[in-house]
Amino acid sequence: MAATFFGEVVRTPCRAGTEDEEEEEEGRRETPEDREVRRQLARKREVRLFRRQTKTTLEVSLLEKHPCSKFIIAVGNNAVAFLSSFVMNSGAWEEVGCAKLWNEWCRTTDTAHLSPAEAFCVFYHLKSNPSVMLCQCSCYVAEDQQYQWLEKVFGSCPRKNMQVTILTCRHVTDYKTSESTSSLHTPFLKALKTQNFKEPPFCSLLEQPNIVHDLPAAVLSYCQVWRIPAVLYLCYTDVMKLDLITVEAFKPVLSSRSLKCLVKNIPQSTEILKKLMTTNEIQSNIYT
Amino acid sequence: MASRYDRAITVFSPDGHLFQVEYAQEAVKKGSTAVGIRGTNIVVLGVEKKSVAKLQDERTVRKICALDDHVCMAFAGLTADARVVINRARVECQSHKLTVEDPVTVEYITRFIATLKQKYTQSNGRRPFGISALIVGFDDDGVPRLYQTDPSGTYHAWKANAIGRSAKTVREFLEKNYTEDAIAHDNEAIKLAIRALLEVVQSGGKNIELAIIRRNQPLKMFSAKEIELQVNEIEKEKEEAEKKKSKKTT
């Protein structure tokens, strides 16, 4: 026990261990209230997979219901814009499911009425070839929700004869390199693949000690564990908001086996991309 | 690429580029198109109206501004930079009038604006102005003038020019269609400006704003109705020209 300058008596920290352990244990014991709060929080943060058209929840995992041979996942607004302009415009895509989730990153606390932009991951398959699946994920999936997301999408026993491609962006300040940062020409692509992925990637591999974060990392780890061939294309950029140059940095990926047959009209795609950019800019008063 | 030499305005790259100035010119391309035409007895400024948000007051989004009774300008690029430049130019116009007892010549005020812009390309800690301007007016000698300035601080006299988004397309149209006949009559010069804008403006006459200055007359802004009338005339002329063409071929 020691007295502070102000006359309070405080317990001095003891490295040998605390004396009054009983007191502390009482504090640690969970009350029914705590349990209820924890349960409510878990319910709030649950990842729900459902079909928007019928408003029914999916009973089985998405890939069990819709087995696929090619699965392309876009995480983040630039990757989503890339797939929307270059892949989704050539062919008819049908929405097969949507994952709704809430976490502290969402701008609303109302879990019942979440807007698609905030909290949805939408899944599509190509009408002419339903074994090609696409996921547009522009919301943030928190660490505790990633496992749930994987279970609900891939299932507990996924097929191995499918190929997964993940596209995402990261800010260039996260990129660690021994070279001078002024020699980096952003945006640039880096790839990371699972052991079973045999195709050569379209850019250099991500060097150590750089790591991948969030949902793309979770998906890639999952694929590595289940021996599914998967590749992640990570675009390091200095503009995190929707940006034409960053989106176009993904273009080399269009010549990959997964995407080659899905891309038909590149000039038209570039036009669609420009329109996407201008609709975002229209409310901006910076330029007249 | 430019990375090492593009952060500071005061640094030249080894091959002589001032990247910040070049990037400022890219900012100009993000503004909507503005076109200026120098006629024999008239100068015309036409701009593509920016789409305003639903709750925004349209009158506060202005691309054509009067600098003095006999000079006006249109700009393309960063709105806030334009406001600063216009304010300084307006003060200079009045200061000149008070000091020298003569209104500014169009060339004088253009040079003032260009010098101001150049200062900001050679200052530490400041960035260039991200606007290009088309300055039109009549001098005391009654000669019509059209000048264009850009972020680097250069200025040139033009017979007709365009700035902003799709400026290249409009300039090519003007190069093909600007003839002495085309600008001989005031109405023809106005139509030429509108036709040039219609090449690049989506949804036609509703998105065009026009201003003219005639010799010894103040600036006149066209109302939406007047622009619509002109657009209708242009369309009629187009139809008639096409009919004639089809008659010739048959």
XYZ file of C-alpha atoms in Angstrom:
538
model
C 0.000 0.000 0.000
C 1.287 3.387 -0.749
C 0.007 6.923 -0.411
C -0.046 9.238 -3.382
C 0.656 12.927 -3.258
C -3.046 13.626 -2.946
C -3.479 11.392 0.019
C -5.121 8.438 -1.759
C -4.066 5.040 -0.667
C -3.343 2.792 -3.614
C -2.292 -0.772 -3.954
C 1.249 -1.045 -5.163
C 1.680 -3.494 -8.022
C 3.245 -6.718 -6.893
C 5.092 -9.003 -9.271
C 4.696 -11.976 -6.999
C 1.010 -12.090 -7.713
C -2.055 -10.447 -6.335
C -2.894 -10.975 -2.678
C -6.636 -10.709 -2.827
C -7.333 -13.162 -5.609
C -10.753 -14.048 -4.289
C -11.986 -10.522 -4.747
C -10.804 -10.473 -8.290
C -12.372 -13.785 -9.161
C -15.745 -12.499 -8.070
C -15.340 -9.630 -10.418
C -14.424 -12.007 -13.211
C -17.349 -14.356 -12.698
C -19.973 -13.822 -15.345
C -23.374 -12.655 -14.306
C -26.483 -13.650 -16.271
C -26.606 -10.072 -17.444
C -23.154 -10.359 -18.970
C -24.147 -13.578 -20.645
C -27.234 -11.939 -22.122
C -25.279 -8.952 -23.394
C -22.722 -11.272 -24.933
C -25.481 -13.317 -26.585
C -27.141 -10.207 -27.991
C -23.867 -8.955 -29.342
C -23.165 -12.284 -30.992
C -26.614 -12.190 -32.569
C -26.006 -8.664 -33.833
C -22.706 -9.664 -35.386
C -24.003 -12.829 -37.003
C -23.301 -13.247 -40.671
C -26.573 -14.043 -42.442
C -26.698 -15.521 -45.890
C -29.975 -15.126 -47.757
C -31.579 -14.642 -51.134
C -32.770 -11.055 -51.602
C -35.436 -11.953 -54.134
C -37.221 -14.475 -51.919
C -35.963 -13.093 -48.560
C -35.246 -16.660 -47.465
C -32.145 -17.668 -45.542
C -29.866 -20.215 -47.090
C -29.890 -23.448 -45.117
C -26.701 -24.847 -46.543
C -23.504 -23.056 -47.461
C -23.548 -21.085 -50.699
C -21.083 -23.291 -52.567
C -22.931 -26.403 -51.525
C -26.078 -25.011 -53.074
C -24.269 -23.571 -56.109
C -21.144 -25.590 -56.767
C -18.698 -23.757 -58.944
C -15.443 -24.286 -60.758
C -14.374 -20.626 -60.778
C -14.908 -18.266 -57.872
C -13.843 -14.649 -58.183
C -13.994 -12.483 -55.069
C -13.562 -8.708 -55.070
C -12.983 -7.067 -51.702
C -12.962 -3.275 -51.482
C -14.454 -0.554 -53.665
C -11.750 -0.453 -56.338
C -11.737 -4.213 -56.866
C -15.558 -4.176 -56.938
C -15.545 -1.403 -59.553
C -13.062 -3.392 -61.627
C -15.267 -6.487 -61.685
C -18.403 -4.431 -62.309
C -16.931 -2.715 -65.363
C -14.749 -5.382 -66.906
C -16.380 -8.681 -66.015
C -20.008 -8.127 -65.125
C -20.937 -6.107 -68.188
C -20.166 -8.936 -70.610
C -22.791 -11.571 -69.921
C -25.870 -11.895 -67.794
C -25.215 -12.446 -64.129
C -27.832 -13.603 -61.690
C -27.747 -12.828 -58.009
C -27.740 -16.079 -56.057
C -27.260 -14.852 -52.547
C -26.167 -12.091 -50.316
C -24.308 -12.062 -46.997
C -25.527 -9.445 -44.569
C -23.428 -8.539 -41.573
C -23.075 -5.761 -39.034
C -20.019 -4.635 -37.153
C -18.666 -1.440 -35.634
C -17.399 -0.297 -39.030
C -20.953 0.121 -40.315
C -22.112 3.692 -40.077
C -25.437 2.787 -38.547
C -26.257 1.071 -35.281
C -29.571 -0.118 -36.651
C -28.897 -3.731 -37.562
C -32.333 -4.241 -39.034
C -32.059 -1.697 -41.797
C -28.631 -1.911 -43.334
C -27.994 -0.469 -46.772
C -26.438 -2.711 -49.410
C -23.410 -0.492 -49.785
C -22.652 -0.741 -46.085
C -23.122 -4.293 -45.111
C -23.661 -6.682 -47.944
C -21.534 -9.110 -49.867
C -23.381 -10.026 -53.025
C -22.860 -13.291 -54.873
C -23.602 -13.788 -58.565
C -23.301 -16.593 -61.043
C -23.122 -16.418 -64.809
C -26.451 -17.417 -66.318
C -24.854 -19.055 -69.345
C -22.365 -20.961 -67.179
C -23.522 -21.298 -63.565
C -20.242 -22.819 -62.477
C -18.672 -19.346 -62.590
C -19.350 -17.420 -59.373
C -18.540 -13.904 -58.423
C -18.579 -12.093 -55.078
C -18.702 -8.314 -54.673
C -17.774 -7.420 -51.123
C -17.584 -3.711 -50.373
C -18.184 -3.943 -46.651
C -15.698 -4.681 -43.941
C -15.814 -8.195 -42.455
C -14.453 -8.101 -38.898
C -12.046 -10.736 -37.567
C -14.674 -12.548 -35.540
C -17.022 -12.651 -38.514
C -14.539 -13.985 -41.047
C -14.852 -17.575 -39.835
C -18.640 -17.394 -39.998
C -18.430 -15.893 -43.498
C -16.189 -18.720 -44.662
C -18.443 -21.373 -43.141
C -21.549 -19.878 -44.715
C -19.968 -19.401 -48.113
C -17.564 -22.289 -48.551
C -19.091 -24.744 -46.103
C -17.291 -27.178 -43.849
C -16.145 -29.469 -46.642
C -15.469 -27.529 -49.816
C -14.847 -29.003 -53.250
C -11.248 -29.017 -54.306
C -11.813 -28.796 -58.043
C -12.477 -25.106 -58.114
C -10.187 -22.159 -58.595
C -10.479 -19.059 -56.445
C -9.268 -15.605 -57.481
C -9.313 -12.780 -54.964
C -8.831 -9.102 -55.831
C -8.255 -6.424 -53.237
C -6.428 -3.175 -52.526
C -4.214 -1.926 -49.758
C -2.623 1.437 -49.096
C 1.000 1.634 -50.237
C 2.086 2.867 -46.806
C 1.525 -0.699 -45.592
C 4.070 -2.030 -48.053
C 7.406 -2.810 -46.462
C 10.443 -2.822 -48.679
C 14.143 -2.207 -48.430
C 14.024 -0.075 -51.570
C 13.400 3.623 -51.365
C 9.670 4.385 -51.329
C 10.121 7.091 -53.934
C 11.059 4.406 -56.449
C 7.694 2.672 -56.025
C 5.384 3.311 -58.966
C 1.961 3.118 -57.445
C -0.413 1.526 -58.106
C 1.256 -1.870 -58.455
C 0.084 -5.481 -58.172
C 1.468 -8.190 -55.952
C 0.311 -11.801 -55.872
C 0.041 -14.449 -53.183
C -1.069 -17.982 -54.013
C -1.802 -21.305 -52.349
C 0.374 -24.339 -52.844
C -2.087 -25.975 -55.225
C -2.271 -23.009 -57.570
C -0.099 -23.962 -60.522
C -0.651 -21.112 -62.988
C 2.064 -18.441 -62.976
C 0.701 -15.193 -61.517
C 0.628 -11.992 -63.554
C 2.878 -10.010 -61.309
C 5.640 -10.612 -58.788
C 4.808 -12.429 -55.585
C 4.352 -10.540 -52.353
C 7.677 -10.471 -50.570
C 8.229 -10.964 -46.858
C 7.663 -9.373 -44.359
C 4.500 -8.062 -46.020
C 1.287 -9.751 -44.987
C -2.262 -9.817 -46.250
C -5.063 -8.716 -43.935
C -8.785 -9.164 -43.357
C -11.170 -11.189 -45.504
C -8.758 -11.848 -48.393
C -6.270 -13.340 -45.910
C -9.004 -15.462 -44.347
C -10.126 -16.814 -47.734
C -6.571 -17.528 -48.856
C -5.720 -19.329 -45.590
C -8.900 -21.350 -45.874
C -8.012 -22.369 -49.419
C -4.490 -23.306 -48.377
C -5.790 -25.515 -45.575
C -8.330 -27.210 -47.826
C -5.840 -27.465 -50.702
C -7.976 -25.370 -53.072
C -5.974 -23.590 -55.821
C -6.334 -19.888 -55.058
C -4.533 -16.690 -55.942
C -4.810 -13.244 -54.429
C -3.983 -10.131 -56.463
C -3.264 -7.273 -54.120
C -3.063 -3.757 -55.556
C -0.983 -1.315 -53.528
C -2.253 2.174 -54.206
C -1.915 5.659 -52.755
C -5.574 6.516 -53.331
C -7.956 4.498 -51.208
C -11.175 5.943 -52.531
C -12.629 4.915 -55.896
C -9.970 5.842 -58.440
C -9.655 5.176 -62.173
C -5.913 4.499 -62.194
C -6.138 2.060 -59.270
C -8.971 0.131 -60.912
C -7.074 -0.050 -64.191
C -4.062 -1.472 -62.364
C -6.000 -4.749 -62.128
C -6.109 -5.062 -65.920
C -3.265 -7.652 -66.230
C -5.510 -10.067 -64.319
C -7.889 -10.088 -67.292
C -5.542 -12.447 -69.150
C -5.749 -15.098 -66.441
C -7.485 -18.388 -67.183
C -10.358 -17.560 -64.832
C -11.161 -14.187 -66.333
C -10.084 -14.464 -69.977
C -13.316 -16.011 -71.224
C -15.445 -13.630 -69.169
C -14.109 -10.425 -70.662
C -15.525 -9.414 -74.014
C -15.464 -5.751 -74.729
C -12.640 -3.817 -73.121
C -13.322 -0.363 -74.696
C -16.929 -0.598 -73.539
C -15.765 -1.613 -70.091
C -13.507 1.431 -69.931
C -16.506 3.613 -70.785
C -18.594 1.983 -68.060
C -15.778 2.525 -65.597
C -15.546 6.210 -66.544
C -19.290 6.566 -65.985
C -18.958 4.944 -62.558
C -16.305 7.497 -61.689
C -18.320 10.456 -62.909
C -21.473 9.419 -61.052
C -19.406 9.452 -57.917
C -17.998 12.840 -58.790
C -21.216 14.579 -59.745
C -21.987 15.786 -56.276
C -18.473 17.154 -55.869
C -18.127 20.910 -56.183
C -14.366 20.959 -56.358
C -14.210 21.293 -60.127
C -16.352 23.577 -62.266
C 7.884 7.911 -63.741
C 7.554 11.195 -62.039
C 7.581 10.268 -58.367
C 10.796 11.836 -57.248
C 10.253 15.231 -58.880
C 6.571 15.774 -58.498
C 6.152 16.538 -54.814
C 7.647 19.991 -54.637
C 6.624 22.728 -56.995
C 10.048 24.269 -56.953
C 11.879 21.230 -58.230
C 12.610 20.615 -61.902
C 12.918 17.008 -63.082
C 16.106 16.044 -64.963
C 14.306 16.358 -68.271
C 13.003 19.802 -67.463
C 9.435 19.100 -66.321
C 7.628 20.920 -63.588
C 5.313 18.081 -62.700
C 3.063 20.020 -60.349
C 2.261 22.439 -63.155
C 1.498 19.561 -65.494
C -0.702 17.953 -62.860
C -2.494 21.273 -62.424
C -3.300 21.112 -66.139
C -4.896 17.719 -65.467
C -7.062 19.364 -62.812
C -8.250 21.786 -65.497
C -9.424 18.840 -67.587
C -11.751 17.832 -64.786
C -13.786 20.996 -65.162
C -16.600 21.192 -67.720
C -15.958 22.641 -71.181
C -15.788 26.358 -71.907
C -15.451 27.860 -75.395
C -14.524 31.379 -76.473
C -14.944 32.914 -79.924
C -13.709 36.262 -81.181
C -16.000 37.642 -83.860
C -15.639 40.811 -85.883
C -17.922 42.871 -83.672
C -18.639 40.463 -80.856
C -16.942 38.147 -78.414
C -18.759 35.031 -77.218
C -18.200 32.802 -74.211
C -20.084 29.521 -73.981
C -19.859 27.003 -71.146
C -21.234 23.608 -70.345
C -23.331 23.970 -67.229
C -22.303 21.622 -64.479
C -25.082 19.341 -63.216
C -26.150 20.690 -59.847
C -27.450 18.692 -56.945
C -31.207 18.805 -56.350
C -31.062 21.082 -53.351
C -28.312 23.314 -54.696
C -29.113 26.862 -55.828
C -28.162 26.956 -59.485
C -27.319 30.640 -59.468
C -24.356 30.050 -57.182
C -22.638 27.760 -59.665
C -21.241 30.244 -62.154
C -18.556 29.619 -64.730
C -18.760 32.984 -66.514
C -17.845 36.013 -64.436
C -17.482 39.681 -65.251
C -14.147 41.185 -64.256
C -15.195 44.692 -65.261
C -17.910 46.249 -67.446
C -16.030 45.471 -70.634
C -14.133 42.278 -69.711
C -15.377 38.895 -68.654
C -13.922 35.459 -68.218
C -14.851 31.800 -68.128
C -12.742 29.229 -66.304
C -12.315 25.486 -66.047
C -10.801 23.649 -63.106
C -10.801 24.069 -59.345
C -13.754 26.222 -58.280
C -12.085 27.673 -55.202
C -8.917 28.650 -57.079
C -11.053 30.411 -59.681
C -12.823 32.416 -57.006
C -9.514 33.662 -55.621
C -8.158 34.595 -59.057
C -11.387 36.355 -60.056
C -11.459 38.376 -56.848
C -7.867 39.508 -57.311
C -8.507 40.385 -60.950
C -11.608 42.394 -60.070
C -9.705 44.361 -57.434
C -6.921 44.990 -59.938
C -9.398 46.281 -62.522
C -10.762 48.871 -60.105
C -7.353 49.759 -58.744
C -6.113 50.396 -62.278
C -9.134 52.577 -63.030
C -8.563 54.645 -59.934
C -4.839 55.009 -60.455
C -4.621 55.516 -64.211
C -8.198 56.759 -64.747
C -8.596 54.342 -67.626
C -10.251 50.939 -67.640
C -7.880 47.985 -68.026
C -7.177 46.600 -71.450
C -8.018 42.939 -71.898
C -4.335 42.202 -72.410
C -3.385 44.006 -69.199
C -5.746 42.035 -67.004
C -4.811 38.805 -68.738
C -1.148 39.534 -68.067
C -1.992 40.295 -64.440
C -3.760 36.957 -64.029
C -0.983 35.101 -65.826
C 1.685 36.753 -63.671
C -0.255 35.827 -60.547
C -0.437 32.221 -61.711
C 3.261 32.143 -62.551
C 4.181 33.417 -59.074
C 2.517 30.374 -57.600
C 4.647 28.064 -59.741
C 7.825 29.490 -58.293
C 6.925 29.784 -54.639
C 7.877 27.505 -51.838
C 5.007 25.807 -50.076
C 2.364 26.891 -52.557
C 0.815 24.947 -55.360
C -0.139 26.280 -58.814
C -3.691 27.469 -59.443
C -5.638 24.623 -60.976
C -7.560 26.696 -63.502
C -7.363 27.809 -67.105
C -9.242 30.942 -68.070
C -10.703 32.388 -71.262
C -10.751 36.175 -71.008
C -12.756 38.202 -73.519
C -13.591 41.829 -74.004
C -13.258 44.968 -76.046
C -10.537 47.522 -75.600
C -11.054 51.275 -75.916
C -9.878 51.062 -79.497
C -12.896 48.862 -80.254
C -10.872 45.750 -81.083
C -12.342 42.463 -79.779
C -9.929 40.270 -77.825
C -9.821 36.672 -76.614
C -6.997 35.402 -74.402
C -6.393 32.103 -72.734
C -4.273 31.507 -69.609
C -3.204 28.205 -68.098
C -1.815 27.059 -64.740
C 1.773 27.612 -65.792
C 1.154 31.341 -66.173
C 1.371 31.530 -69.963
C -1.149 33.506 -71.943
C -1.892 33.745 -75.620
C -4.346 35.521 -77.861
C -6.715 33.273 -79.778
C -9.347 33.607 -82.472
C -11.273 30.774 -80.882
C -10.395 28.261 -78.175
C -11.803 25.770 -75.705
C -10.725 24.639 -72.224
C -11.806 21.927 -69.803
C -13.116 18.432 -70.427
C -13.258 17.471 -74.126
C -11.480 20.710 -75.054
C -9.584 18.834 -77.752
C -12.780 17.770 -79.524
C -14.183 21.281 -79.409
C -10.936 22.808 -80.625
C -10.870 20.441 -83.590
C -14.448 21.435 -84.427
C -13.501 25.100 -84.250
C -10.469 24.574 -86.461
C -12.722 23.080 -89.114
C -15.562 25.573 -88.816
C -14.025 28.889 -87.863
C -13.987 30.924 -91.050
C -14.116 34.642 -91.688
C -17.650 34.132 -92.998
C -18.670 32.247 -89.909
C -17.771 35.124 -87.627
C -18.677 38.004 -89.882
C -22.135 38.354 -88.347
C -22.776 38.394 -84.619
C -25.480 35.786 -84.814
C -23.228 33.444 -86.734
C -20.508 33.739 -84.114
C -23.038 32.915 -81.388
C -24.251 29.908 -83.347
C -20.695 28.718 -83.876
C -20.088 28.758 -80.118
C -23.279 26.808 -79.467
C -22.552 24.317 -82.210
C -19.072 23.763 -80.820
C -20.494 23.049 -77.373
C -23.214 20.777 -78.698
C -20.455 18.489 -79.960
C -19.584 17.555 -76.418
C -22.465 18.547 -74.188
C -24.888 15.817 -73.256
C -28.625 16.611 -73.359
C -28.269 19.660 -75.587
C -29.241 23.281 -75.003
C -30.436 22.864 -71.412
C -26.859 22.456 -70.269
C -25.361 25.454 -72.042
C -24.752 28.925 -70.704
C -23.784 31.783 -73.000
C -22.480 35.308 -72.585
C -21.629 37.926 -75.210
C -20.047 41.352 -75.289
C -20.745 43.645 -78.210
C -18.682 46.702 -78.979
C -19.516 49.542 -76.550
C -22.104 47.410 -74.812
C -21.998 45.701 -71.450
C -21.892 41.969 -70.871
C -25.094 40.150 -71.759
C -25.950 36.730 -70.359
C -28.344 34.706 -72.472
C -31.428 33.340 -70.825
C -32.370 29.701 -71.186
C -35.128 30.635 -73.670
C -32.769 32.574 -75.899
C -30.327 29.672 -75.942
C -33.139 27.293 -76.766
C -34.150 29.495 -79.688
C -30.629 29.440 -81.036
C -30.386 25.662 -80.572
C -33.679 25.201 -82.452
C -32.410 27.372 -85.305
C -29.228 25.349 -85.462
C -31.186 22.123 -85.603
C -33.390 23.465 -88.379
C -30.336 24.473 -90.380
C -28.877 21.009 -89.850
C -32.048 19.364 -91.114
C -32.163 21.595 -94.174
C -28.527 20.882 -94.935
C -29.215 17.166 -94.682
C -32.260 17.426 -96.938
C -30.191 19.222 -99.534
C -27.541 16.519 -99.317
C -30.045 13.730 -99.803
C -31.609 15.599 -102.754
C -28.227 15.931 -104.387
C -27.473 12.235 -104.036
C -30.869 11.258 -105.543
